[in-house]
Tab-separated table of C-alpha atoms in Angstrom:
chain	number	residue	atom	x	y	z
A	1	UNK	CA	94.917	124.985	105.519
A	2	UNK	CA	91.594	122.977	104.633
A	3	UNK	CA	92.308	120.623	107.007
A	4	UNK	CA	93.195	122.944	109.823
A	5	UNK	CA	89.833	125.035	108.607
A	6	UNK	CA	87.799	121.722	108.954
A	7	UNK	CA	89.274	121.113	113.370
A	8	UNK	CA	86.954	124.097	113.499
A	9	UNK	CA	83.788	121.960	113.507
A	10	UNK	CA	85.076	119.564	116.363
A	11	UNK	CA	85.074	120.690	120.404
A	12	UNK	CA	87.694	120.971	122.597
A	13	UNK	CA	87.846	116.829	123.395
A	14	UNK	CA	87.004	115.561	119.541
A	15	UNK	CA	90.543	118.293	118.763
A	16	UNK	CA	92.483	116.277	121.421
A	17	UNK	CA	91.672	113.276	119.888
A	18	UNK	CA	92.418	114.155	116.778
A	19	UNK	CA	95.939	115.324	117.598
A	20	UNK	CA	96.555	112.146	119.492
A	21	UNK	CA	96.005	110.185	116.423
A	22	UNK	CA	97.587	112.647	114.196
A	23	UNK	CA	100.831	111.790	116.655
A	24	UNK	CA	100.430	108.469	116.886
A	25	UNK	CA	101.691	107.169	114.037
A	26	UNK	CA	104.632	108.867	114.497
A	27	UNK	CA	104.748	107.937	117.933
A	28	UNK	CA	104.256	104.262	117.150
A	29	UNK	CA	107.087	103.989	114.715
A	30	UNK	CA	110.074	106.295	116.241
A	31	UNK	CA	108.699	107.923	119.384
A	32	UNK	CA	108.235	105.034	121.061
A	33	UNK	CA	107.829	106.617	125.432
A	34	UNK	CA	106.038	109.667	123.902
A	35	UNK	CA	103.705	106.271	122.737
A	36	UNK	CA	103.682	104.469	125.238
A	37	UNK	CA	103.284	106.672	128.212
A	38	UNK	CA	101.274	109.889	126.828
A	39	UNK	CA	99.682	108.560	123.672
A	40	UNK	CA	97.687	105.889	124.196
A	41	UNK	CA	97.184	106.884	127.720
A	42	UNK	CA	95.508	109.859	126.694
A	43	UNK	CA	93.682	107.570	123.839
A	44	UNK	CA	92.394	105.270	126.484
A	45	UNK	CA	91.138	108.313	128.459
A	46	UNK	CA	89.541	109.607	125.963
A	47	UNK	CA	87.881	106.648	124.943
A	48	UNK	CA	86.414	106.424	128.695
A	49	UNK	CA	84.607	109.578	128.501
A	50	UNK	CA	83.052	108.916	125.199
A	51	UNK	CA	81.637	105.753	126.118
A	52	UNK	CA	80.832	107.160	129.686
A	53	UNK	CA	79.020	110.123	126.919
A	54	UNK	CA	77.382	108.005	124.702
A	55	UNK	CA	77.610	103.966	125.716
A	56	UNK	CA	79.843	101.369	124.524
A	57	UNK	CA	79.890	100.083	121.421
A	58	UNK	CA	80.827	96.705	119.461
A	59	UNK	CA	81.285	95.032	116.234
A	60	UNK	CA	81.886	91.706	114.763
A	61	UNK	CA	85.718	92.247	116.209
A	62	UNK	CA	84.829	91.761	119.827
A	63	UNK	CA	83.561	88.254	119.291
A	64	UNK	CA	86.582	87.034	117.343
A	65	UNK	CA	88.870	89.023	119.521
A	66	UNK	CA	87.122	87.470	122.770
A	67	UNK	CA	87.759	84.002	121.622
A	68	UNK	CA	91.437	84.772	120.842
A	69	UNK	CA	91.782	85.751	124.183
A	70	UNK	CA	90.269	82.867	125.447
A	71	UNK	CA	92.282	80.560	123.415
A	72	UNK	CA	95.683	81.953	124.476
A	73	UNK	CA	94.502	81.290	128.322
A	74	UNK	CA	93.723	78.023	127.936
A	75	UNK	CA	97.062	77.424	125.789
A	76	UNK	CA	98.252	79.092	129.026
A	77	UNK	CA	96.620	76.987	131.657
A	78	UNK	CA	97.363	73.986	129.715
A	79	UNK	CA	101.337	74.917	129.140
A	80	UNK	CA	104.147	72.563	129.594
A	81	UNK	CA	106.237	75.121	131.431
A	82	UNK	CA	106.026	77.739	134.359
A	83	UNK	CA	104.550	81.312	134.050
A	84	UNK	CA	106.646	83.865	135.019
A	85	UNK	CA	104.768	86.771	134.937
A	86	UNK	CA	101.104	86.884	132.961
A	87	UNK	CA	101.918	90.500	132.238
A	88	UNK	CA	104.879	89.147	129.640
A	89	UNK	CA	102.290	87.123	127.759
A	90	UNK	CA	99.681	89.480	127.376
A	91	UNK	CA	100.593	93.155	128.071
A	92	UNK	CA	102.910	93.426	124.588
A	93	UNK	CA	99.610	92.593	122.539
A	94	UNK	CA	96.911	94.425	124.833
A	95	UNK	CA	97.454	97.663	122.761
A	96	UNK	CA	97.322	96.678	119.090
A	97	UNK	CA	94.597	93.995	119.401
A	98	UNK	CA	92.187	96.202	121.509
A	99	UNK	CA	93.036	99.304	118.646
A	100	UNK	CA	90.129	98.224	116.321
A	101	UNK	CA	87.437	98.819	119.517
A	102	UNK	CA	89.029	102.074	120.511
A	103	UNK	CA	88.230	103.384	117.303
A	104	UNK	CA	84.963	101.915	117.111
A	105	UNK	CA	83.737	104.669	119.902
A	106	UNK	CA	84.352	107.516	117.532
A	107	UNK	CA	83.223	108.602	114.514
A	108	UNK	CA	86.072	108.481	112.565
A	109	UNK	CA	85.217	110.913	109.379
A	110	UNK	CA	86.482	111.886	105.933
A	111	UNK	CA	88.388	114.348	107.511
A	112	UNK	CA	89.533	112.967	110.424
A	113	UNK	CA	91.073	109.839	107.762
A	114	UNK	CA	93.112	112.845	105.916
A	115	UNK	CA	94.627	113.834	109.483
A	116	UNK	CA	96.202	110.328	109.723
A	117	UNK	CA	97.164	110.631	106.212
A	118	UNK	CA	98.808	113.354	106.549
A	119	UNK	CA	100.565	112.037	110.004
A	120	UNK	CA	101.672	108.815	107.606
A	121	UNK	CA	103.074	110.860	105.020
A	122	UNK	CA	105.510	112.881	107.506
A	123	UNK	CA	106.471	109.555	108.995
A	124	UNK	CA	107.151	107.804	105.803
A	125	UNK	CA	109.489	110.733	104.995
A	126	UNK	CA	111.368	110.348	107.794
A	127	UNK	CA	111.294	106.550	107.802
A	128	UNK	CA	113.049	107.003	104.515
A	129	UNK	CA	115.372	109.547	106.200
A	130	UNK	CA	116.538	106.596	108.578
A	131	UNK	CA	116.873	104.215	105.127
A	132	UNK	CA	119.020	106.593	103.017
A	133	UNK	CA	121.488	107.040	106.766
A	134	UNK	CA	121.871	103.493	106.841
A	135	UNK	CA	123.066	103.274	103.004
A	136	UNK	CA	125.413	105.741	103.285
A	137	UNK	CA	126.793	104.677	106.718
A	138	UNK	CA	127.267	101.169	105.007
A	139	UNK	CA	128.732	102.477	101.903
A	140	UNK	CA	131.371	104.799	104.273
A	141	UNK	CA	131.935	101.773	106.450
A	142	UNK	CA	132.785	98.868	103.115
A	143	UNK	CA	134.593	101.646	101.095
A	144	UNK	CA	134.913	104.381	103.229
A	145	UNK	CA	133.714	106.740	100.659
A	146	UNK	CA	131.559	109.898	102.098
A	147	UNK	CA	128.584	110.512	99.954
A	148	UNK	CA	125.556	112.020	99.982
A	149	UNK	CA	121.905	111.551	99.496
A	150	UNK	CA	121.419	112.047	95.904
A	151	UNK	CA	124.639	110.218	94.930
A	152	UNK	CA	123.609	106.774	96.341
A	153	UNK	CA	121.741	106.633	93.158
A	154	UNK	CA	124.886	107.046	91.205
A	155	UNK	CA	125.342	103.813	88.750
A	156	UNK	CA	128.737	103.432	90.897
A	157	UNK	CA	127.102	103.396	94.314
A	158	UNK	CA	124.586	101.242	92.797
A	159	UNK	CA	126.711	98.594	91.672
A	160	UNK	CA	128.675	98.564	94.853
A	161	UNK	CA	125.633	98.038	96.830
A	162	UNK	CA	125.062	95.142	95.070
A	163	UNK	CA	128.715	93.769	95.308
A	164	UNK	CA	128.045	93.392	98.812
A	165	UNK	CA	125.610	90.635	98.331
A	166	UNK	CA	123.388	90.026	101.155
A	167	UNK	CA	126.254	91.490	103.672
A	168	UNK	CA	124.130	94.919	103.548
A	169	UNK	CA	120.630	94.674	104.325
A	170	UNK	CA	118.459	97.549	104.977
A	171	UNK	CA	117.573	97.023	108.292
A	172	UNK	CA	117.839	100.325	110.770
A	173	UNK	CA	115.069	101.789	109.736
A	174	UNK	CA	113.426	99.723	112.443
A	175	UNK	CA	114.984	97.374	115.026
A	176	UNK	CA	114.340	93.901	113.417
A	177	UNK	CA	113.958	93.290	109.454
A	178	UNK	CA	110.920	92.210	109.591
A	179	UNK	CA	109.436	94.984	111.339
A	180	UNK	CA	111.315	97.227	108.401
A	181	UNK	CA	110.067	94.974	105.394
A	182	UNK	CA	106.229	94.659	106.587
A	183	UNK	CA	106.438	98.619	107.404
A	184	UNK	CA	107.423	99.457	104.131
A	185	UNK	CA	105.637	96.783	102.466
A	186	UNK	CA	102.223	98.168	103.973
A	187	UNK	CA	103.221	101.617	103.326
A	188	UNK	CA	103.853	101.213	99.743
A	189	UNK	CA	100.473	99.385	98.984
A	190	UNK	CA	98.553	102.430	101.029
A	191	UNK	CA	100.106	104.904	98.488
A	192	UNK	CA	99.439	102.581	95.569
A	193	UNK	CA	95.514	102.427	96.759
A	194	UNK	CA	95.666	106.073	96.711
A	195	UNK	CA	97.094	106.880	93.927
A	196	UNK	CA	94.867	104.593	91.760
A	197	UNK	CA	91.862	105.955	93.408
A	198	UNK	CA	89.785	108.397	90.961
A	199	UNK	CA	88.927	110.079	93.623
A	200	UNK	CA	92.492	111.094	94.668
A	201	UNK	CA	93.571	114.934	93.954
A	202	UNK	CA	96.220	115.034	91.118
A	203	UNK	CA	98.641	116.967	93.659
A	204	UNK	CA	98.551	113.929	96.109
A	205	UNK	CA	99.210	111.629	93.194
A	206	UNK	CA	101.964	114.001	91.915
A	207	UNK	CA	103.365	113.835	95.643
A	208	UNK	CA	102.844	109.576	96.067
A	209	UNK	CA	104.737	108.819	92.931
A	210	UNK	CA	108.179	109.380	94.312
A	211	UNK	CA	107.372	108.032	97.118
A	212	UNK	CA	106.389	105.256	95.649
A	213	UNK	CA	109.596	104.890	94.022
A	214	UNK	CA	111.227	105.559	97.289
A	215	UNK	CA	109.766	102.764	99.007
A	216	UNK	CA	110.309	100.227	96.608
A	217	UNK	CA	114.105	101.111	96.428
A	218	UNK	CA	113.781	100.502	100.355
A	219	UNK	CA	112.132	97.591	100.292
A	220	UNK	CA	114.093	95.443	97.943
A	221	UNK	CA	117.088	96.689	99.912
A	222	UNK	CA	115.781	94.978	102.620
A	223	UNK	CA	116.158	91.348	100.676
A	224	UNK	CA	113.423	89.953	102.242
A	225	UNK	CA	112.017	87.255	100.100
A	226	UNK	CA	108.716	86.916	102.405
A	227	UNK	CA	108.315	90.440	101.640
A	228	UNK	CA	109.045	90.542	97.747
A	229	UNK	CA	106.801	87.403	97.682
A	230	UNK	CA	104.012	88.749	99.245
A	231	UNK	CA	104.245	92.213	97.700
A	232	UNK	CA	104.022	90.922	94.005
A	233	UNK	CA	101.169	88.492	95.263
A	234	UNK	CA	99.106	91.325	96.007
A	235	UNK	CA	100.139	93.546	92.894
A	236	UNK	CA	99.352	90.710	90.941
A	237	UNK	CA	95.721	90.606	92.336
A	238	UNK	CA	94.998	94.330	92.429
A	239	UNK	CA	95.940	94.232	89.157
A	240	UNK	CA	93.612	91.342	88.023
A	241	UNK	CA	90.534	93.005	90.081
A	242	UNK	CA	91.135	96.754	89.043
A	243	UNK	CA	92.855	96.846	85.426
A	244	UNK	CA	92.183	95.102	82.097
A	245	UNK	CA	93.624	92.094	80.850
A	246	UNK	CA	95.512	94.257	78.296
A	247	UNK	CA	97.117	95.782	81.011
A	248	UNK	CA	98.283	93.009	82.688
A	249	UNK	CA	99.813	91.477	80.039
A	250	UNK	CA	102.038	94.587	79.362
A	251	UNK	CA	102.706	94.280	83.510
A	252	UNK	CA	103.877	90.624	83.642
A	253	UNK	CA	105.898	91.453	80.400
A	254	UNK	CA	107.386	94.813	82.363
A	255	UNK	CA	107.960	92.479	85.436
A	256	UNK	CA	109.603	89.480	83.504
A	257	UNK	CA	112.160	92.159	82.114
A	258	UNK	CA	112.886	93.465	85.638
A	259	UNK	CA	113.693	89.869	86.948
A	260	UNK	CA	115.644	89.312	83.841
A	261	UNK	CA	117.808	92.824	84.533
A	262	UNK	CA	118.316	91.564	88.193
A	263	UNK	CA	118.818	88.439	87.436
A	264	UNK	CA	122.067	88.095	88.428
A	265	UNK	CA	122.092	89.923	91.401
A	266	UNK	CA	121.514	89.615	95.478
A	267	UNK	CA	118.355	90.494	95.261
A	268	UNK	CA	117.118	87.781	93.387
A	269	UNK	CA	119.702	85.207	94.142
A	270	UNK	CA	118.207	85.391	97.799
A	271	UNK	CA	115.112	83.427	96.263
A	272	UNK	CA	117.538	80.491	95.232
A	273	UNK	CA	117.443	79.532	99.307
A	274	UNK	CA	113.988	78.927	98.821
A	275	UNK	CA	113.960	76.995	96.238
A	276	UNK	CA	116.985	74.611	97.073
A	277	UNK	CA	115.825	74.470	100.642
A	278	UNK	CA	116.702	76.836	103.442
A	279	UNK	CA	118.211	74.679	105.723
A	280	UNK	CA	118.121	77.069	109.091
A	281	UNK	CA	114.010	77.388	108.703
A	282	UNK	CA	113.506	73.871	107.407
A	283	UNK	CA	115.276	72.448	110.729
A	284	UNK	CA	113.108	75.166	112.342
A	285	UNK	CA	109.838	73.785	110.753
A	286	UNK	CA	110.414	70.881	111.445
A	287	UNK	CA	111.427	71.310	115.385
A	288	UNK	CA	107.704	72.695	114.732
A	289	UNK	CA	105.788	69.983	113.438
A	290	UNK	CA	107.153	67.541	116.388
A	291	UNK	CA	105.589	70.363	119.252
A	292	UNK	CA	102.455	70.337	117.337
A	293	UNK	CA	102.119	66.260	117.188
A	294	UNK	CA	102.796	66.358	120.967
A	295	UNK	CA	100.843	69.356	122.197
A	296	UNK	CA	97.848	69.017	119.504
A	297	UNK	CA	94.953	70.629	121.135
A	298	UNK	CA	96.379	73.702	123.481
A	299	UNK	CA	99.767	73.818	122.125
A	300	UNK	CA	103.362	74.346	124.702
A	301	UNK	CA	101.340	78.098	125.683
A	302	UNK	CA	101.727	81.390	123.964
A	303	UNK	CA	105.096	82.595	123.277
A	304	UNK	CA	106.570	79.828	124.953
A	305	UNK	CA	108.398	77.933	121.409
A	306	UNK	CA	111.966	79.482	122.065
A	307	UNK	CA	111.664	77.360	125.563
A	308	UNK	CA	110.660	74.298	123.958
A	309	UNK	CA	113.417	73.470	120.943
A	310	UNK	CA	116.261	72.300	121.193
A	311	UNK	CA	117.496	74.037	118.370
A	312	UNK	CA	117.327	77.422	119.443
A	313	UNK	CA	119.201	76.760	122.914
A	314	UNK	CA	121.231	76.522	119.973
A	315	UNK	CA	120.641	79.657	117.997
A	316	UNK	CA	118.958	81.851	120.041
A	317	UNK	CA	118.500	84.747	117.891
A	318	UNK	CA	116.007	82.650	116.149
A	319	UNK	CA	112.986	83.586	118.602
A	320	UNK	CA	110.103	82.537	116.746
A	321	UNK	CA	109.028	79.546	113.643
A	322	UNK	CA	109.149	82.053	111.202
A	323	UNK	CA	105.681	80.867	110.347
A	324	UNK	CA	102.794	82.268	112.152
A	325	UNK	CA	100.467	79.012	111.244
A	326	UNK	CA	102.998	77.120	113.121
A	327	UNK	CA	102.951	79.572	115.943
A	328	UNK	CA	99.865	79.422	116.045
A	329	UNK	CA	99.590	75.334	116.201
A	330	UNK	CA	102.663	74.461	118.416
A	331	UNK	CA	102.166	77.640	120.667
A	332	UNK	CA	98.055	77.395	121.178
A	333	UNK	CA	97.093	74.215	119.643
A	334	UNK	CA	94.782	73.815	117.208
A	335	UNK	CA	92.046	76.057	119.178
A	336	UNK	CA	94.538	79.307	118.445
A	337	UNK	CA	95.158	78.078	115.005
A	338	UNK	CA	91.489	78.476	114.387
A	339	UNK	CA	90.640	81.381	116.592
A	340	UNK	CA	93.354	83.235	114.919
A	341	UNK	CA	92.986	83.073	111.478
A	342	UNK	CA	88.759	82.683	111.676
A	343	UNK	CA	89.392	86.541	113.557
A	344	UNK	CA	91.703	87.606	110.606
A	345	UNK	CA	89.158	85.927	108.258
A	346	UNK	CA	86.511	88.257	109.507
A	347	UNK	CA	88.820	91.082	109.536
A	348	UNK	CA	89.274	90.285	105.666
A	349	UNK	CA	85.824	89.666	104.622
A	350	UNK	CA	84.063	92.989	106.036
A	351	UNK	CA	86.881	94.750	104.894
A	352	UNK	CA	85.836	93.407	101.706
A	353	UNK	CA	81.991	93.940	101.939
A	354	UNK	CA	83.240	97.562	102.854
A	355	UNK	CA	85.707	98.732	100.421
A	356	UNK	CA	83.739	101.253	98.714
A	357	UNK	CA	85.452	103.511	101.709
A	358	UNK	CA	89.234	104.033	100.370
A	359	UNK	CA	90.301	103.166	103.699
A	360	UNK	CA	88.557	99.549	103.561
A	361	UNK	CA	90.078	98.881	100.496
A	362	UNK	CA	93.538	99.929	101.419
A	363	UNK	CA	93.490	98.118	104.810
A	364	UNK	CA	91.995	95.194	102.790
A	365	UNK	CA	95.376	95.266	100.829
A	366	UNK	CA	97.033	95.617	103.479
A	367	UNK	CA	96.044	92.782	105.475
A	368	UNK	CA	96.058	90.525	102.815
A	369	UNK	CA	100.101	91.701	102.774
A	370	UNK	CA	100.175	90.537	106.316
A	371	UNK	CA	98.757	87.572	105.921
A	372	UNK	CA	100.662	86.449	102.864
A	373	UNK	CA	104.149	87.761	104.636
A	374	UNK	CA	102.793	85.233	108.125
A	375	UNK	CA	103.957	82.707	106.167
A	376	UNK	CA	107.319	83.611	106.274
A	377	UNK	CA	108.013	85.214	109.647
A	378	UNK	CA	105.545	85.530	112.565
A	379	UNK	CA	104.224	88.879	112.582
A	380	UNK	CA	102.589	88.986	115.802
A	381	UNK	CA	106.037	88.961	117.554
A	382	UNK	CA	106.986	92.051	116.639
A	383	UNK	CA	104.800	94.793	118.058
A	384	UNK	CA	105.684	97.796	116.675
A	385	UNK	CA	104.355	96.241	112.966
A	386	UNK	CA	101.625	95.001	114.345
A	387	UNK	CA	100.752	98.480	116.224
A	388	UNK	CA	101.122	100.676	113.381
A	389	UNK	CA	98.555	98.383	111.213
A	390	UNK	CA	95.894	97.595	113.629
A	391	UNK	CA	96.164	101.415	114.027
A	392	UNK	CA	94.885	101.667	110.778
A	393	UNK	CA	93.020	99.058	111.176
A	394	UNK	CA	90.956	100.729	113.916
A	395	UNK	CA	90.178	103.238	111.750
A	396	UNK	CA	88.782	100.830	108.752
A	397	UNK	CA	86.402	99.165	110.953
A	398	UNK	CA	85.088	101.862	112.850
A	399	UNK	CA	81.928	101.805	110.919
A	400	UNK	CA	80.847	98.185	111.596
A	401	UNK	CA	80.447	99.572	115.202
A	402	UNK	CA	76.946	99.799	117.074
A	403	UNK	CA	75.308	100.628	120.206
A	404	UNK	CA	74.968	97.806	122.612
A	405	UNK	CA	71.416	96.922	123.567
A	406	UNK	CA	70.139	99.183	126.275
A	407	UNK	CA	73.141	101.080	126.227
A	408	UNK	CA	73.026	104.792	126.917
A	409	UNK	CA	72.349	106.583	123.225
């Protein structure tokens, strides 16, 4: 009711904007033609008449982003094979990267930040909806036992989830893993940021915890060992910057005891490919490395790897080096390499001069997830991940936005 109490202040167009982005996460994640043809239409309409109201307005973003841009058309001019259609290369990326200036017309308030919250929570719930489905349809389709929600946390179920080694992976939530590991990944670290937060109401923490839970059952589910990686990583360092050392001695003991319980089971055992060498993604790598030496400064052109290795005429459901540096370098050169990750360098360091704001912080986290998971698949391939974040993301940055000079005030 407070928040329904607090629309009251905002006209008729500031309301429609803030049910669009009260939908859109939603729509980003599971509604994808409500999305694409009413959400962000409407978004980018909106956005028109507040800049036509009160002049455009940039940050630090627009730079970066402007050389990004740049870097993938001359990776583009330069390329080593024909362009099809210009519309394939850029359109899939047009929405997420250009989500940070969107938001940077608005003022996006306290309470406009508890409207997306909100908007997350309802999607996480049914996100793990979709997660619990796919358990039990596995479960009914290895041992064609029927169950329901609350027994798949039966010891029994439990145990036969694990029997089936890394032959069930959570992976419907969302159509790729990846998209389904960073998702829940991201999600998890938002409601840890909250809940931490002294600021936070006890009810929302009372309401996070479970979720919590929730997601990390998900998530390991998922077997991703970029994901697990990068997830401790950035306990691990929210724990060294917000808690004593006391406390993190008791955590690494806690987390030692875990790996010891699980020691012996799929989810750990998928780290042993790592460390004896994972022969699919080292022949990938190095299929990488050989573009790169040949293509040093503008790279093959973006997206264009699955056309230029012979290994995945191959295996073509390998469409990407699972490592977005060496996107990056055999793709764009070593002009993308740096345009890209000086961008997401920027990104990082004013989220970090700003995360007083809750949001900052938790889209600092965030991020720094990203970044650490990049080095196991390539994020930017899958839009739907990278949607849902630079949504967020929009939001964030919205206050390192200013009036251009002699712009309409």
């Amino acid at each position: 009711m407070k928040i329904l109490d607090s629309l009251k202040k905002y006209n008729l167009q500031e309301n429609i904007f803030n049910l669009v982005i009260f939908l859109m996460p939603f729509g980003i994640a599971f509604e994808r033609k409500m999305y694409s043809n009413v959400l962000f239409p409407m978004l980018v309409i909106l956005t028109g008449i507040q800049i036509y109201k009160n002049g455009f307005k940039i940050s630090f973003y627009e730079k970066f982003l402007g050389v990004f841009l740049g870097s993938i058309v001359i990776s583009l001019i330069f390329t080593n094979y024909p362009i099809k259609d210009l519309s394939d290369k850029f359109m899939p990326y047009i929405k997420w990267l250009f989500f940070p200036t969107i938001f940077g017309q608005f003022n996006i308030d306290r309470k406009r930040e508890k409207i997306v919250f909100l908007s997350v929570i309802i999607t996480t719930l049914y996100m793990y909806k979709l997660g619990l489905l796919d358990i039990i349809k596995h479960i009914k389709m290895y041992s064609g036992k029927e169950i329901g929600y609350l027994e798949i946390f039966k010891m029994e179920n439990l145990k036969l989830m694990q029997s089936y080694g890394s032959g069930f992976r959570l992976r419907e939530i969302f159509p790729t893993l990846t998209e389904t590991a960073l998702i829940l990944g991201g999600t998890i670290i938002a409601f840890i940021m909250v809940l931490i937060d002294k600021s936070t109401d006890i009810k929302v923490k009372i309401v996070l915890i479970p979720m919590i839970l929730m997601g990390l059952f998900q998530m390991i589910l998922t077997q991703s060992r970029g994901m697990y990686l990068a997830f401790l990583i950035v306990i691990s360092l929210l724990v060294m910057i917000k808690v004593s050392k006391r406390i993190l001695g008791v955590l690494i003991i806690i987390l030692l005891g875990v790996l010891a319980i699980f020691r012996n089971t799929p989810y750990v055992k998928r780290f042993e490919s790592i460390s004896n060498g994972d022969g699919a993604r080292m022949e990938i790598y190095t299929s990488a490395f050989k573009i790169f030496k040949a293509n040093v400064l503008t790279g093959i052109g973006f997206d264009n790897f699955i056309q230029a290795t012979d290994y995945y005429e191959k295996a073509s459901h390998y469409q990407h080096p699972h490592n977005m540096a060496l996107k990056m370098l055999t793709e764009m050169g070593v002009i993308g390499f740096l345009s890209y990750f000086s961008m997401m360098g920027a990104i990082v360091y004013k989220l970090w001069k700003t995360r007083s704001k809750l949001i900052c912080e938790i889209m600092l986290a965030v991020i720094v997830l990203m970044l650490i998971y990049e080095n196991f698949e390539t994020v930017i391939v899958w839009k739907r991940a990278s949607e849902y974040i630079f949504f967020m993301l929009g939001l964030a940055l919205s206050g390192n936005y200013y009036l251009l000079k002699g712009a309409k005030k």
